[in-house]
Amino acid sequence: MEKRVDWRQAPGPFAALLGPPLGWFLLFFAAPLAVVLAYSFGTNVGVADIAISGTFANYARALEPVYLAIFLKSFAIAGAATFVCLLLGFPVALAIAFAQPRVRTLLLVLVMLPFWTNLLIRTYALMTVLRDEGLVNGALGALGLPPLPLLYTNGAVILGLVYVHLPFTVLPIYASLDRLDRSLIEASLDLGASHLATVFRVVLPLARPGILAGLLLTFIPALGSYLTPDLMGGPDSQMIANVIERQFKRANDWPFGAALAFLLMYLTFLALAAQGLFRGRRAEP
């Protein structure tokens, strides 16, 4: 049996291994984040000057109805995109998990292939499909049907988020399905259950950790998405990340933008805590 070594028995090598990544984290992540957090409690005193006064006025302003409505809309759009990703991603992950080894490798490459292309290029490619003179409306015109307003709508934003984040749903579910005990599935089928009943009563409960991880990995980046709603959404399709961008760039109101950004981060932490609490309760006997 392999013996574990306590880090206190060799603090020098442990510090040498931990030091560089910890220094990188503190210098390039924690420190800038602390500066933005301080800005959220400040006020503008000039064009480029911010006074850290400890005020909560920015957070109070962020809770005004107009911004709460944008938060709720962002949650709704991200939730809808996550739900669609689950409906599409679970069958794909199931097919990959039960495919032959060679086919499985090919399918995994196809799932990860979008990561090899820049997000901006993929978004513009989807826009060429959905625009008024795009492929979809061109096909409808060839059939004698009127064109549809597909781009610059909430539906276009949801479709774009699904297009971008679907692999984040598929891969964790596949990883969970790949570790399933296949004998349980065989036992369910031998006892007379249909394939559909086996999926719902055996596969889904056993794959729940991967499903929850996939939902979280999809929902959080979709909630903070900026590029997709900015390019594919209309005036009524803007999400909270677009509002934050306008505060930092156009309005030059960095304290308010920082408050909005940290409210979004707090909500993300709440989602992570809820998932951890849910998994902890299910792990209790």
PDB file of N, CA, C and O in Angstrom, residues 116-158:
ATOM      1  N   TRP A 116     -11.835  24.641 -30.259  1.00  0.00           N
ATOM      2  CA  TRP A 116     -10.658  24.920 -31.074  1.00  0.00           C
ATOM      3  C   TRP A 116     -10.851  26.150 -31.957  1.00  0.00           C
ATOM      4  O   TRP A 116      -9.937  26.540 -32.689  1.00  0.00           O
ATOM      5  N   THR A 117     -12.051  26.733 -31.911  1.00  0.00           N
ATOM      6  CA  THR A 117     -12.358  27.908 -32.721  1.00  0.00           C
ATOM      7  C   THR A 117     -12.697  29.067 -31.802  1.00  0.00           C
ATOM      8  O   THR A 117     -13.364  28.883 -30.776  1.00  0.00           O
ATOM      9  N   ASN A 118     -12.269  30.251 -32.156  1.00  0.00           N
ATOM     10  CA  ASN A 118     -12.524  31.436 -31.355  1.00  0.00           C
ATOM     11  C   ASN A 118     -14.024  31.661 -31.184  1.00  0.00           C
ATOM     12  O   ASN A 118     -14.805  31.486 -32.127  1.00  0.00           O
ATOM     13  N   LEU A 119     -14.417  32.086 -29.985  1.00  0.00           N
ATOM     14  CA  LEU A 119     -15.828  32.306 -29.683  1.00  0.00           C
ATOM     15  C   LEU A 119     -16.442  33.356 -30.596  1.00  0.00           C
ATOM     16  O   LEU A 119     -17.592  33.226 -31.038  1.00  0.00           O
ATOM     17  N   LEU A 120     -15.696  34.416 -30.897  1.00  0.00           N
ATOM     18  CA  LEU A 120     -16.222  35.473 -31.756  1.00  0.00           C
ATOM     19  C   LEU A 120     -16.522  34.941 -33.151  1.00  0.00           C
ATOM     20  O   LEU A 120     -17.561  35.267 -33.744  1.00  0.00           O
ATOM     21  N   ILE A 121     -15.639  34.098 -33.671  1.00  0.00           N
ATOM     22  CA  ILE A 121     -15.851  33.528 -35.002  1.00  0.00           C
ATOM     23  C   ILE A 121     -17.083  32.631 -34.994  1.00  0.00           C
ATOM     24  O   ILE A 121     -17.906  32.667 -35.922  1.00  0.00           O
ATOM     25  N   ARG A 122     -17.233  31.815 -33.947  1.00  0.00           N
ATOM     26  CA  ARG A 122     -18.400  30.932 -33.876  1.00  0.00           C
ATOM     27  C   ARG A 122     -19.688  31.732 -33.791  1.00  0.00           C
ATOM     28  O   ARG A 122     -20.708  31.366 -34.386  1.00  0.00           O
ATOM     29  N   THR A 123     -19.655  32.836 -33.044  1.00  0.00           N
ATOM     30  CA  THR A 123     -20.859  33.652 -32.915  1.00  0.00           C
ATOM     31  C   THR A 123     -21.234  34.297 -34.233  1.00  0.00           C
ATOM     32  O   THR A 123     -22.411  34.310 -34.627  1.00  0.00           O
ATOM     33  N   TYR A 124     -20.247  34.831 -34.945  1.00  0.00           N
ATOM     34  CA  TYR A 124     -20.535  35.428 -36.253  1.00  0.00           C
ATOM     35  C   TYR A 124     -21.013  34.369 -37.244  1.00  0.00           C
ATOM     36  O   TYR A 124     -21.849  34.655 -38.117  1.00  0.00           O
ATOM     37  N   ALA A 125     -20.493  33.156 -37.141  1.00  0.00           N
ATOM     38  CA  ALA A 125     -20.952  32.081 -38.023  1.00  0.00           C
ATOM     39  C   ALA A 125     -22.430  31.780 -37.778  1.00  0.00           C
ATOM     40  O   ALA A 125     -23.205  31.584 -38.725  1.00  0.00           O
ATOM     41  N   LEU A 126     -22.820  31.749 -36.507  1.00  0.00           N
ATOM     42  CA  LEU A 126     -24.234  31.508 -36.194  1.00  0.00           C
ATOM     43  C   LEU A 126     -25.095  32.676 -36.660  1.00  0.00           C
ATOM     44  O   LEU A 126     -26.235  32.482 -37.098  1.00  0.00           O
ATOM     45  N   MET A 127     -24.565  33.882 -36.575  1.00  0.00           N
ATOM     46  CA  MET A 127     -25.329  35.044 -37.033  1.00  0.00           C
ATOM     47  C   MET A 127     -25.581  34.980 -38.537  1.00  0.00           C
ATOM     48  O   MET A 127     -26.646  35.402 -39.016  1.00  0.00           O
ATOM     49  N   THR A 128     -24.636  34.464 -39.310  1.00  0.00           N
ATOM     50  CA  THR A 128     -24.855  34.331 -40.751  1.00  0.00           C
ATOM     51  C   THR A 128     -25.951  33.324 -41.062  1.00  0.00           C
ATOM     52  O   THR A 128     -26.591  33.410 -42.113  1.00  0.00           O
ATOM     53  N   VAL A 129     -26.158  32.393 -40.155  1.00  0.00           N
ATOM     54  CA  VAL A 129     -27.232  31.414 -40.346  1.00  0.00           C
ATOM     55  C   VAL A 129     -28.586  32.030 -40.026  1.00  0.00           C
ATOM     56  O   VAL A 129     -29.591  31.752 -40.696  1.00  0.00           O
ATOM     57  N   LEU A 130     -28.639  32.902 -39.004  1.00  0.00           N
ATOM     58  CA  LEU A 130     -29.913  33.414 -38.511  1.00  0.00           C
ATOM     59  C   LEU A 130     -30.320  34.755 -39.100  1.00  0.00           C
ATOM     60  O   LEU A 130     -31.488  35.145 -38.952  1.00  0.00           O
ATOM     61  N   ARG A 131     -29.428  35.475 -39.766  1.00  0.00           N
ATOM     62  CA  ARG A 131     -29.777  36.815 -40.235  1.00  0.00           C
ATOM     63  C   ARG A 131     -30.867  36.748 -41.304  1.00  0.00           C
ATOM     64  O   ARG A 131     -31.191  35.677 -41.818  1.00  0.00           O
ATOM     65  N   ASP A 132     -31.417  37.915 -41.636  1.00  0.00           N
ATOM     66  CA  ASP A 132     -32.556  37.972 -42.556  1.00  0.00           C
ATOM     67  C   ASP A 132     -32.250  37.332 -43.907  1.00  0.00           C
ATOM     68  O   ASP A 132     -33.130  36.722 -44.525  1.00  0.00           O
ATOM     69  N   GLU A 133     -31.013  37.483 -44.379  1.00  0.00           N
ATOM     70  CA  GLU A 133     -30.627  36.867 -45.648  1.00  0.00           C
ATOM     71  C   GLU A 133     -29.780  35.623 -45.413  1.00  0.00           C
ATOM     72  O   GLU A 133     -29.010  35.203 -46.294  1.00  0.00           O
ATOM     73  N   GLY A 134     -29.913  35.014 -44.243  1.00  0.00           N
ATOM     74  CA  GLY A 134     -29.087  33.867 -43.886  1.00  0.00           C
ATOM     75  C   GLY A 134     -29.598  32.563 -44.457  1.00  0.00           C
ATOM     76  O   GLY A 134     -30.538  32.509 -45.262  1.00  0.00           O
ATOM     77  N   LEU A 135     -28.968  31.484 -43.985  1.00  0.00           N
ATOM     78  CA  LEU A 135     -29.286  30.166 -44.529  1.00  0.00           C
ATOM     79  C   LEU A 135     -30.709  29.730 -44.202  1.00  0.00           C
ATOM     80  O   LEU A 135     -31.399  29.151 -45.045  1.00  0.00           O
ATOM     81  N   VAL A 136     -31.165  30.003 -42.979  1.00  0.00           N
ATOM     82  CA  VAL A 136     -32.506  29.559 -42.596  1.00  0.00           C
ATOM     83  C   VAL A 136     -33.568  30.289 -43.405  1.00  0.00           C
ATOM     84  O   VAL A 136     -34.455  29.672 -44.016  1.00  0.00           O
ATOM     85  N   ASN A 137     -33.504  31.608 -43.440  1.00  0.00           N
ATOM     86  CA  ASN A 137     -34.487  32.364 -44.207  1.00  0.00           C
ATOM     87  C   ASN A 137     -34.329  32.137 -45.700  1.00  0.00           C
ATOM     88  O   ASN A 137     -35.306  32.220 -46.463  1.00  0.00           O
ATOM     89  N   GLY A 138     -33.113  31.856 -46.154  1.00  0.00           N
ATOM     90  CA  GLY A 138     -32.929  31.513 -47.562  1.00  0.00           C
ATOM     91  C   GLY A 138     -33.648  30.220 -47.911  1.00  0.00           C
ATOM     92  O   GLY A 138     -34.267  30.112 -48.980  1.00  0.00           O
ATOM     93  N   ALA A 139     -33.556  29.225 -47.007  1.00  0.00           N
ATOM     94  CA  ALA A 139     -34.268  27.967 -47.239  1.00  0.00           C
ATOM     95  C   ALA A 139     -35.776  28.167 -47.192  1.00  0.00           C
ATOM     96  O   ALA A 139     -36.516  27.584 -47.995  1.00  0.00           O
ATOM     97  N   LEU A 140     -36.246  29.020 -46.260  1.00  0.00           N
ATOM     98  CA  LEU A 140     -37.682  29.304 -46.212  1.00  0.00           C
ATOM     99  C   LEU A 140     -38.151  30.011 -47.481  1.00  0.00           C
ATOM    100  O   LEU A 140     -39.238  29.721 -47.999  1.00  0.00           O
ATOM    101  N   GLY A 141     -37.346  30.939 -47.975  1.00  0.00           N
ATOM    102  CA  GLY A 141     -37.704  31.616 -49.215  1.00  0.00           C
ATOM    103  C   GLY A 141     -37.754  30.662 -50.390  1.00  0.00           C
ATOM    104  O   GLY A 141     -38.614  30.792 -51.274  1.00  0.00           O
ATOM    105  N   ALA A 142     -36.842  29.681 -50.429  1.00  0.00           N
ATOM    106  CA  ALA A 142     -36.850  28.705 -51.516  1.00  0.00           C
ATOM    107  C   ALA A 142     -38.108  27.849 -51.480  1.00  0.00           C
ATOM    108  O   ALA A 142     -38.558  27.350 -52.515  1.00  0.00           O
ATOM    109  N   LEU A 143     -38.676  27.681 -50.277  1.00  0.00           N
ATOM    110  CA  LEU A 143     -39.910  26.907 -50.138  1.00  0.00           C
ATOM    111  C   LEU A 143     -41.153  27.764 -50.301  1.00  0.00           C
ATOM    112  O   LEU A 143     -42.272  27.269 -50.145  1.00  0.00           O
ATOM    113  N   GLY A 144     -40.957  29.053 -50.564  1.00  0.00           N
ATOM    114  CA  GLY A 144     -42.087  29.950 -50.742  1.00  0.00           C
ATOM    115  C   GLY A 144     -42.672  30.463 -49.443  1.00  0.00           C
ATOM    116  O   GLY A 144     -43.799  30.971 -49.429  1.00  0.00           O
ATOM    117  N   LEU A 145     -41.929  30.352 -48.349  1.00  0.00           N
ATOM    118  CA  LEU A 145     -42.412  30.796 -47.047  1.00  0.00           C
ATOM    119  C   LEU A 145     -41.813  32.160 -46.714  1.00  0.00           C
ATOM    120  O   LEU A 145     -40.711  32.489 -47.164  1.00  0.00           O
ATOM    121  N   PRO A 146     -42.513  32.961 -45.912  1.00  0.00           N
ATOM    122  CA  PRO A 146     -41.980  34.289 -45.556  1.00  0.00           C
ATOM    123  C   PRO A 146     -40.809  34.163 -44.588  1.00  0.00           C
ATOM    124  O   PRO A 146     -40.726  33.201 -43.813  1.00  0.00           O
ATOM    125  N   PRO A 147     -39.898  35.127 -44.602  1.00  0.00           N
ATOM    126  CA  PRO A 147     -38.749  35.079 -43.675  1.00  0.00           C
ATOM    127  C   PRO A 147     -39.194  35.302 -42.234  1.00  0.00           C
ATOM    128  O   PRO A 147     -40.231  35.917 -41.965  1.00  0.00           O
ATOM    129  N   LEU A 148     -38.395  34.784 -41.329  1.00  0.00           N
ATOM    130  CA  LEU A 148     -38.683  34.909 -39.903  1.00  0.00           C
ATOM    131  C   LEU A 148     -37.660  35.838 -39.250  1.00  0.00           C
ATOM    132  O   LEU A 148     -36.478  35.800 -39.613  1.00  0.00           O
ATOM    133  N   PRO A 149     -38.090  36.653 -38.287  1.00  0.00           N
ATOM    134  CA  PRO A 149     -37.137  37.507 -37.550  1.00  0.00           C
ATOM    135  C   PRO A 149     -36.399  36.684 -36.495  1.00  0.00           C
ATOM    136  O   PRO A 149     -36.798  36.612 -35.335  1.00  0.00           O
ATOM    137  N   LEU A 150     -35.309  36.051 -36.882  1.00  0.00           N
ATOM    138  CA  LEU A 150     -34.593  35.136 -35.999  1.00  0.00           C
ATOM    139  C   LEU A 150     -33.515  35.817 -35.180  1.00  0.00           C
ATOM    140  O   LEU A 150     -33.243  35.408 -34.047  1.00  0.00           O
ATOM    141  N   LEU A 151     -32.891  36.833 -35.741  1.00  0.00           N
ATOM    142  CA  LEU A 151     -31.763  37.477 -35.077  1.00  0.00           C
ATOM    143  C   LEU A 151     -32.241  38.675 -34.270  1.00  0.00           C
ATOM    144  O   LEU A 151     -33.307  39.239 -34.521  1.00  0.00           O
ATOM    145  N   TYR A 152     -31.445  39.053 -33.265  1.00  0.00           N
ATOM    146  CA  TYR A 152     -31.718  40.199 -32.398  1.00  0.00           C
ATOM    147  C   TYR A 152     -33.009  40.007 -31.595  1.00  0.00           C
ATOM    148  O   TYR A 152     -33.825  40.921 -31.455  1.00  0.00           O
ATOM    149  N   THR A 153     -33.182  38.800 -31.080  1.00  0.00           N
ATOM    150  CA  THR A 153     -34.324  38.462 -30.237  1.00  0.00           C
ATOM    151  C   THR A 153     -33.828  37.670 -29.027  1.00  0.00           C
ATOM    152  O   THR A 153     -32.674  37.210 -28.994  1.00  0.00           O
ATOM    153  N   ASN A 154     -34.708  37.495 -28.040  1.00  0.00           N
ATOM    154  CA  ASN A 154     -34.359  36.666 -26.884  1.00  0.00           C
ATOM    155  C   ASN A 154     -34.099  35.222 -27.309  1.00  0.00           C
ATOM    156  O   ASN A 154     -33.221  34.552 -26.756  1.00  0.00           O
ATOM    157  N   GLY A 155     -34.866  34.747 -28.283  1.00  0.00           N
ATOM    158  CA  GLY A 155     -34.650  33.391 -28.770  1.00  0.00           C
ATOM    159  C   GLY A 155     -33.279  33.220 -29.394  1.00  0.00           C
ATOM    160  O   GLY A 155     -32.636  32.179 -29.233  1.00  0.00           O
ATOM    161  N   ALA A 156     -32.814  34.244 -30.108  1.00  0.00           N
ATOM    162  CA  ALA A 156     -31.483  34.177 -30.706  1.00  0.00           C
ATOM    163  C   ALA A 156     -30.407  34.127 -29.625  1.00  0.00           C
ATOM    164  O   ALA A 156     -29.406  33.408 -29.760  1.00  0.00           O
ATOM    165  N   VAL A 157     -30.607  34.882 -28.542  1.00  0.00           N
ATOM    166  CA  VAL A 157     -29.637  34.871 -27.447  1.00  0.00           C
ATOM    167  C   VAL A 157     -29.598  33.492 -26.794  1.00  0.00           C
ATOM    168  O   VAL A 157     -28.515  32.947 -26.517  1.00  0.00           O
ATOM    169  N   ILE A 158     -30.766  32.908 -26.553  1.00  0.00           N
ATOM    170  CA  ILE A 158     -30.815  31.570 -25.945  1.00  0.00           C
ATOM    171  C   ILE A 158     -30.154  30.548 -26.864  1.00  0.00           C
ATOM    172  O   ILE A 158     -29.358  29.709 -26.415  1.00  0.00           O
TER     173      ILE A 158
END
